Amino acid sequence: MVSKPHGGRLVDRVVKGKRREHLLEEARELPKIELSFDRAVDVEDIAHGVYSPLEGFLVQEDYLHVLYDMRLSNDIPWTIPIVLDVDPTEIEGVKEGDDVALTYNGNVIAVMKIEEIYGWDKKEYARYVYKTTDPGHPGVAKVYSMKELLIGGPVDLVNSVPNPLDKYVLWPIETRILFREKKWRTIAGFQTRNVPHLGHEYVQKAALTFVDGLFINPLIGWKKPGDYRDEVIFAAYEALIKNYYPKDVVVLAGLRMNMRYAGPREAVHHAIVRKNFGCTHFIVGRDHAGVGDYYKPYEAWEIFQEFPDLGITPLFIREAFYCKKCGGMVNEKICPHSEEHRIRISGTKLRKMLQEGKTPPEYMMRPEVAQAILKFDNPFVT
């Protein structure tokens, strides 16, 4: 069975019809808060149920519970504080209980009821969420650049944030219908922000042996320079699915969600999100959502022991490599040969080859996938 949404009910705060017209009219007179791209994306994800059971940005009680206990105040597992930061000047004259219009690029996207205005300690946030206060960590650097106050309360989405990749996006309400139509009872979610190499394919196909369907869900949105462009990731996956997967066992759809690089905590967050999409299982990478050497190997696996009530089954599939002696993709559990026979797939090496316009060897990447990537003049974010 398609999984139950986290917290038992799929949140839907997308306003339509007469109520939308009424809210848009009302918004003209309301105080305005201009959102960054990241926060505008959070508003959309809340409204479409990606972050169920959240109805809006966290109030202080929930914020502190999530920060210290990795649970909401009602004890539902939740690991990443979803917060809206503001400067005191932006909310001058606004008090708790007031409505405000949230804008992006000057256009109203949502109306928010402010339930609480409160201060926060950015260093404390970094220490607990990222396990480091080092501004060299990209997630920590983002937190340090955020504003002085937080506001909590429910949001109602009245307009979408423009998205050039909209054709690739499916929301939880849509995937749940799709999985049911396909009669999939078990679905493994796979998150990525990279083009697929043979190691990814190995892990995905290992998961597919246990479940009815695979949901490949690339993140689109904020990326670091040097990351693959979103269109490139989709073109690469389309080539892989067309040439190397049985018909009708894969759904490929994008999700615009902020990448926080919070390692273990974010691994759990990503599992919860895929539970909301209807997945019963979630493939967790060895260094899931990690960056640099901030997290220990397999730390992203160990954290799941703290959440027996998560409601989605994590799949821990060991990293694959090519073994010259075995003559194929294997992992440490099934290959008896020494390191000299093993070729590990390095994402950095792959990037370098593709940057130079070279086709990687077939034990690293399928030729059709490489061709799909090399059709782009510049496959990388600059």
Coordinates of C-alpha atoms in Angstrom, one line a residue:
M1 CA 0.0 0.0 0.0
V2 CA 1.1 3.6 -0.8
S3 CA 2.4 4.9 2.6
K4 CA 0.2 7.1 4.8
P5 CA 1.3 10.8 4.8
H6 CA 3.5 11.7 7.8
G7 CA 1.3 12.7 10.7
G8 CA -1.7 10.8 9.1
R9 CA -3.0 13.5 6.7
L10 CA -1.6 15.1 3.5
V11 CA -1.5 18.9 4.0
D12 CA -3.1 21.0 1.2
R13 CA -2.8 24.7 1.6
V14 CA -3.1 25.6 -2.1
V15 CA -6.0 28.0 -2.3
K16 CA -8.2 28.0 -5.4
G17 CA -11.4 29.6 -6.8
K18 CA -13.4 32.2 -4.9
R19 CA -11.3 31.9 -1.7
R20 CA -8.1 32.6 -3.7
E21 CA -9.7 35.7 -5.3
H22 CA -10.7 36.9 -1.8
L23 CA -7.2 36.3 -0.4
L24 CA -5.5 38.1 -3.3
E25 CA -7.9 41.1 -2.8
E26 CA -7.1 41.1 0.9
A27 CA -3.4 40.8 0.3
R28 CA -3.3 44.1 -1.5
E29 CA -3.9 45.9 1.9
L30 CA -1.7 43.6 4.0
P31 CA 1.9 44.3 5.1
K32 CA 4.3 42.6 2.7
I33 CA 7.3 40.5 3.4
E34 CA 9.6 39.8 0.4
L35 CA 11.0 36.2 0.4
S36 CA 14.3 34.9 -0.8
F37 CA 14.1 32.1 -3.4
D38 CA 14.8 29.5 -0.7
R39 CA 11.9 30.6 1.6
A40 CA 9.5 30.9 -1.4
V41 CA 10.3 27.3 -2.3
D42 CA 9.6 26.3 1.4
V43 CA 6.2 28.0 1.2
E44 CA 5.3 26.0 -1.9
D45 CA 6.6 22.7 -0.3
I46 CA 4.5 23.4 2.8
A47 CA 1.4 24.2 0.8
H48 CA 1.6 21.1 -1.4
G49 CA 2.1 18.7 1.5
V50 CA 5.7 17.9 0.8
Y51 CA 6.4 18.8 4.5
S52 CA 3.3 17.3 6.0
P53 CA 2.3 17.6 8.8
L54 CA 3.6 21.2 8.8
E55 CA 0.9 23.7 7.9
G56 CA 3.3 26.6 8.0
F57 CA 6.6 27.9 9.4
L58 CA 7.5 26.6 12.9
V59 CA 6.4 28.4 16.0
Q60 CA 9.0 28.6 18.8
E61 CA 7.8 25.5 20.8
D62 CA 8.1 23.3 17.7
Y63 CA 11.3 25.0 16.6
L64 CA 13.0 24.1 19.9
H65 CA 11.6 20.6 20.0
V66 CA 12.9 19.9 16.5
L67 CA 16.3 21.5 17.3
Y68 CA 17.0 19.6 20.4
D69 CA 14.8 16.4 20.2
M70 CA 14.3 15.9 16.4
R71 CA 10.6 15.8 17.0
L72 CA 7.7 18.2 16.8
S73 CA 6.0 19.2 20.1
N74 CA 3.4 16.5 19.4
D75 CA 6.2 13.9 19.3
I76 CA 6.0 13.3 15.5
P77 CA 9.6 12.8 14.1
W78 CA 10.9 15.9 12.4
T79 CA 14.6 16.7 12.0
I80 CA 15.0 20.0 10.1
P81 CA 13.6 23.3 11.5
I82 CA 11.6 24.9 8.7
V83 CA 11.7 28.6 9.6
L84 CA 11.0 32.0 8.1
D85 CA 13.5 34.7 9.0
V86 CA 12.8 38.4 9.0
D87 CA 14.5 41.7 10.0
P88 CA 12.7 43.8 12.7
T89 CA 12.2 46.6 10.1
E90 CA 10.3 44.2 7.8
I91 CA 7.6 43.6 10.5
E92 CA 7.4 47.0 12.0
G93 CA 3.9 47.6 13.2
V94 CA 3.0 43.9 12.7
K95 CA 1.9 41.9 15.8
E96 CA 1.2 38.3 16.6
G97 CA -2.3 37.4 15.2
D98 CA -1.9 39.6 12.1
D99 CA -2.0 38.4 8.5
V100 CA 0.9 39.3 6.2
A101 CA 1.3 38.9 2.4
L102 CA 4.4 36.9 1.4
T103 CA 5.9 38.1 -1.9
Y104 CA 8.6 36.8 -4.3
N105 CA 10.0 39.2 -6.8
G106 CA 7.3 41.7 -5.8
N107 CA 4.4 39.3 -6.5
V108 CA 2.2 37.9 -3.8
I109 CA 2.6 34.1 -3.5
A110 CA 0.9 33.5 -0.1
V111 CA -0.9 34.9 2.9
M112 CA 0.5 34.0 6.4
K113 CA -1.1 34.3 9.8
I114 CA 1.7 35.3 12.2
E115 CA 1.2 33.2 15.3
E116 CA 4.5 34.0 16.9
I117 CA 7.5 36.3 16.5
Y118 CA 10.7 35.1 18.3
G119 CA 14.5 35.4 18.4
W120 CA 16.9 32.6 17.6
D121 CA 20.5 31.6 18.2
K122 CA 22.1 30.9 14.8
K123 CA 25.1 29.3 16.3
E124 CA 23.0 26.9 18.3
Y125 CA 21.0 26.1 15.2
A126 CA 24.2 25.3 13.3
R127 CA 25.6 23.2 16.2
Y128 CA 22.5 21.0 16.4
V129 CA 21.4 20.7 12.8
Y130 CA 24.8 20.6 11.1
K131 CA 26.9 19.4 14.0
T132 CA 29.4 22.2 13.3
T133 CA 29.6 25.9 13.6
D134 CA 32.2 26.2 10.9
P135 CA 31.2 28.9 8.3
G136 CA 33.1 26.9 5.7
H137 CA 30.1 24.5 5.7
P138 CA 27.7 25.7 3.0
G139 CA 24.6 25.1 5.1
V140 CA 26.1 26.9 8.1
A141 CA 27.1 29.8 5.9
K142 CA 23.5 30.2 4.8
V143 CA 22.2 30.1 8.4
Y144 CA 24.7 32.8 9.4
S145 CA 23.5 35.0 6.6
M146 CA 19.8 34.7 7.7
K147 CA 17.9 37.5 9.5
E148 CA 17.5 38.3 13.2
L149 CA 14.0 37.1 14.0
L150 CA 11.8 34.2 13.1
I151 CA 8.0 34.2 12.4
G152 CA 5.8 31.2 12.8
G153 CA 2.4 30.4 11.5
P154 CA 0.3 28.8 8.8
V155 CA 0.6 29.8 5.1
D156 CA -2.0 29.8 2.3
L157 CA -0.5 29.6 -1.3
V158 CA -2.3 31.8 -3.8
N159 CA 0.3 31.9 -6.6
S160 CA 3.1 29.5 -7.7
V161 CA 6.7 30.5 -7.8
P162 CA 7.7 30.5 -11.5
N163 CA 9.6 27.3 -12.4
P164 CA 11.2 26.8 -15.8
L165 CA 11.3 23.0 -15.0
D166 CA 7.6 22.8 -14.1
K167 CA 7.0 20.0 -16.7
Y168 CA 9.2 17.7 -14.6
V169 CA 7.5 18.4 -11.2
L170 CA 4.9 16.1 -9.6
W171 CA 3.5 16.9 -6.1
P172 CA 2.6 14.3 -3.5
I173 CA -1.1 14.3 -4.3
E174 CA -0.2 13.4 -7.9
T175 CA 2.4 10.7 -7.2
R176 CA 0.0 9.0 -4.8
I177 CA -2.6 8.8 -7.5
L178 CA 0.0 7.6 -10.0
F179 CA 1.4 4.9 -7.8
R180 CA -2.1 3.6 -7.1
E181 CA -2.9 3.6 -10.9
K182 CA 0.3 1.5 -11.4
K183 CA -0.9 -0.8 -8.6
W184 CA 2.4 -0.5 -6.9
R185 CA 2.1 -1.6 -3.2
T186 CA 5.8 -0.9 -2.4
I187 CA 7.8 2.0 -3.7
A188 CA 11.4 2.9 -3.1
G189 CA 12.3 6.6 -3.2
F190 CA 15.7 7.7 -4.6
Q191 CA 16.9 11.2 -4.2
T192 CA 19.7 12.7 -6.3
R193 CA 21.3 15.9 -7.3
N194 CA 23.7 14.2 -9.8
V195 CA 23.6 12.5 -13.2
P196 CA 23.5 8.7 -12.9
H197 CA 26.6 6.5 -13.1
L198 CA 26.8 2.7 -12.8
G199 CA 27.1 2.9 -9.0
H200 CA 23.7 4.7 -8.8
E201 CA 22.1 2.2 -11.2
Y202 CA 23.4 -0.7 -9.1
V203 CA 21.9 0.7 -5.9
Q204 CA 18.6 1.5 -7.7
K205 CA 18.3 -2.0 -9.2
A206 CA 19.2 -3.6 -5.9
A207 CA 16.3 -1.7 -4.3
L208 CA 14.0 -2.7 -7.2
T209 CA 14.5 -6.4 -6.4
F210 CA 12.6 -5.7 -3.1
V211 CA 9.8 -3.4 -4.3
D212 CA 7.2 -2.9 -7.1
G213 CA 8.4 0.5 -8.3
L214 CA 11.2 3.0 -8.1
F215 CA 10.6 6.8 -7.6
I216 CA 13.6 8.8 -8.8
N217 CA 13.2 12.2 -7.4
P218 CA 16.0 14.7 -8.4
L219 CA 16.2 17.9 -6.4
I220 CA 15.9 21.0 -8.4
G221 CA 16.6 24.5 -7.1
W222 CA 19.5 25.8 -5.1
K223 CA 22.8 24.2 -6.1
K224 CA 26.5 24.9 -5.7
P225 CA 28.7 26.0 -8.6
G226 CA 30.1 22.9 -10.3
D227 CA 26.9 20.9 -9.6
Y228 CA 25.1 19.5 -12.7
R229 CA 22.4 21.7 -14.1
D230 CA 18.8 20.4 -13.6
E231 CA 18.0 19.9 -17.3
V232 CA 21.2 17.8 -17.6
I233 CA 20.2 15.5 -14.7
F234 CA 16.8 14.9 -16.3
A235 CA 18.2 14.2 -19.8
A236 CA 20.7 11.8 -18.3
Y237 CA 18.1 9.9 -16.3
E238 CA 15.7 9.8 -19.3
A239 CA 18.5 8.1 -21.3
L240 CA 19.2 5.6 -18.5
I241 CA 15.5 4.7 -17.9
K242 CA 14.8 4.3 -21.7
N243 CA 17.7 2.0 -22.3
Y244 CA 18.4 0.1 -19.1
Y245 CA 15.1 -0.3 -17.1
P246 CA 12.1 -2.5 -17.7
K247 CA 9.1 -0.6 -18.9
D248 CA 6.8 0.9 -16.2
V249 CA 8.9 0.2 -13.1
V250 CA 10.3 3.8 -12.7
V251 CA 8.7 7.2 -12.2
L252 CA 11.0 10.2 -12.7
A253 CA 9.9 13.5 -11.3
G254 CA 11.6 16.6 -9.9
L255 CA 11.2 18.3 -6.6
R256 CA 12.0 21.9 -5.9
M257 CA 13.3 21.7 -2.4
N258 CA 16.2 23.4 -0.7
M259 CA 19.4 21.3 -0.2
R260 CA 20.7 22.0 3.3
Y261 CA 23.7 19.6 3.4
A262 CA 22.8 18.6 6.9
G263 CA 24.0 15.0 6.6
P264 CA 22.3 12.5 9.0
R265 CA 19.4 14.9 10.0
E266 CA 18.7 15.7 6.4
A267 CA 18.7 12.0 5.5
V268 CA 15.8 11.5 7.8
H269 CA 14.1 14.6 6.5
H270 CA 14.4 13.3 2.9
A271 CA 12.9 10.0 4.0
I272 CA 9.9 11.8 5.6
V273 CA 9.4 13.9 2.4
R274 CA 9.3 10.7 0.2
K275 CA 6.9 9.1 2.7
N276 CA 4.6 12.1 1.9
F277 CA 5.0 11.3 -1.8
G278 CA 3.7 7.8 -1.1
C279 CA 7.0 5.8 -0.9
T280 CA 7.1 2.9 1.5
H281 CA 11.0 2.6 1.3
F282 CA 13.8 5.2 0.9
I283 CA 17.3 4.5 -0.3
V284 CA 19.8 6.2 2.0
G285 CA 23.3 7.0 0.7
R286 CA 26.3 6.2 2.9
D287 CA 27.1 9.9 3.1
H288 CA 23.6 11.1 2.4
A289 CA 23.2 14.9 2.1
G290 CA 26.8 15.3 3.4
V291 CA 29.4 17.7 2.3
G292 CA 33.2 17.6 2.9
D293 CA 34.3 15.6 5.9
Y294 CA 31.8 17.0 8.4
Y295 CA 30.0 13.6 9.0
K296 CA 31.3 10.1 9.7
P297 CA 30.9 7.4 7.1
Y298 CA 27.5 5.6 7.6
E299 CA 26.4 8.2 10.2
A300 CA 23.4 8.9 7.9
W301 CA 22.5 5.2 8.4
E302 CA 22.9 5.1 12.1
I303 CA 20.5 8.0 12.8
F304 CA 17.5 6.0 11.6
Q305 CA 17.8 3.8 14.8
E306 CA 16.5 6.7 16.7
F307 CA 13.2 6.7 14.7
P308 CA 11.4 3.3 15.0
D309 CA 8.2 5.2 14.4
L310 CA 9.2 6.9 11.2
G311 CA 6.7 5.0 9.0
I312 CA 9.0 4.5 6.0
T313 CA 11.6 1.7 5.7
P314 CA 15.2 3.0 5.0
L315 CA 17.2 0.9 2.6
F316 CA 20.9 0.8 3.3
I317 CA 22.6 -0.5 0.2
R318 CA 26.4 -0.5 0.1
E319 CA 28.3 1.6 -2.3
A320 CA 29.1 -0.3 -5.6
F321 CA 32.4 -0.4 -7.4
Y322 CA 33.6 -2.2 -10.5
C323 CA 35.7 -5.3 -9.8
K324 CA 38.0 -6.4 -12.7
K325 CA 38.1 -9.9 -11.4
C326 CA 34.4 -10.3 -10.8
G327 CA 33.8 -8.6 -14.2
G328 CA 31.0 -6.3 -13.0
M329 CA 29.5 -3.9 -10.4
V330 CA 29.7 -5.4 -6.9
N331 CA 30.0 -4.2 -3.3
E332 CA 32.2 -5.1 -0.3
K333 CA 29.7 -7.6 1.0
I334 CA 29.8 -9.8 -2.1
C335 CA 33.3 -9.2 -3.6
P336 CA 36.2 -11.2 -2.1
H337 CA 39.0 -9.5 -4.1
S338 CA 41.6 -7.0 -2.9
E339 CA 41.6 -3.2 -3.6
E340 CA 43.9 -3.5 -6.6
H341 CA 41.1 -5.2 -8.6
R342 CA 38.5 -2.6 -7.6
I343 CA 37.7 0.6 -9.6
R344 CA 35.7 3.0 -7.5
I345 CA 33.6 5.5 -9.4
S346 CA 34.7 9.0 -8.5
G347 CA 32.2 11.8 -9.0
T348 CA 35.1 14.3 -9.3
K349 CA 36.8 12.2 -12.0
L350 CA 33.5 11.8 -13.9
R351 CA 32.9 15.6 -13.8
K352 CA 36.5 16.3 -15.1
M353 CA 36.0 13.9 -18.0
L354 CA 32.7 15.4 -18.9
Q355 CA 34.0 18.9 -18.6
E356 CA 36.7 18.0 -21.1
G357 CA 34.1 16.6 -23.4
K358 CA 35.3 13.0 -23.0
T359 CA 33.0 9.9 -22.8
P360 CA 33.7 8.1 -19.5
P361 CA 34.5 4.4 -19.7
E362 CA 31.5 2.0 -19.8
Y363 CA 32.3 0.6 -16.3
M364 CA 31.6 4.1 -14.9
M365 CA 28.7 5.4 -17.0
R366 CA 26.4 4.1 -19.7
P367 CA 27.4 5.5 -23.1
E368 CA 23.8 6.7 -23.8
V369 CA 23.9 8.7 -20.5
A370 CA 27.2 10.2 -21.4
Q371 CA 25.9 11.2 -24.8
A372 CA 22.8 12.9 -23.3
I373 CA 25.1 15.0 -21.0
L374 CA 27.6 15.9 -23.7
K375 CA 24.9 17.3 -25.9
F376 CA 24.8 20.3 -23.6
D377 CA 27.3 23.1 -24.1
N378 CA 27.9 23.5 -20.4
P379 CA 26.4 20.8 -18.2
F380 CA 27.4 22.5 -14.9
V381 CA 26.2 25.4 -12.7
T382 CA 28.5 28.3 -13.0

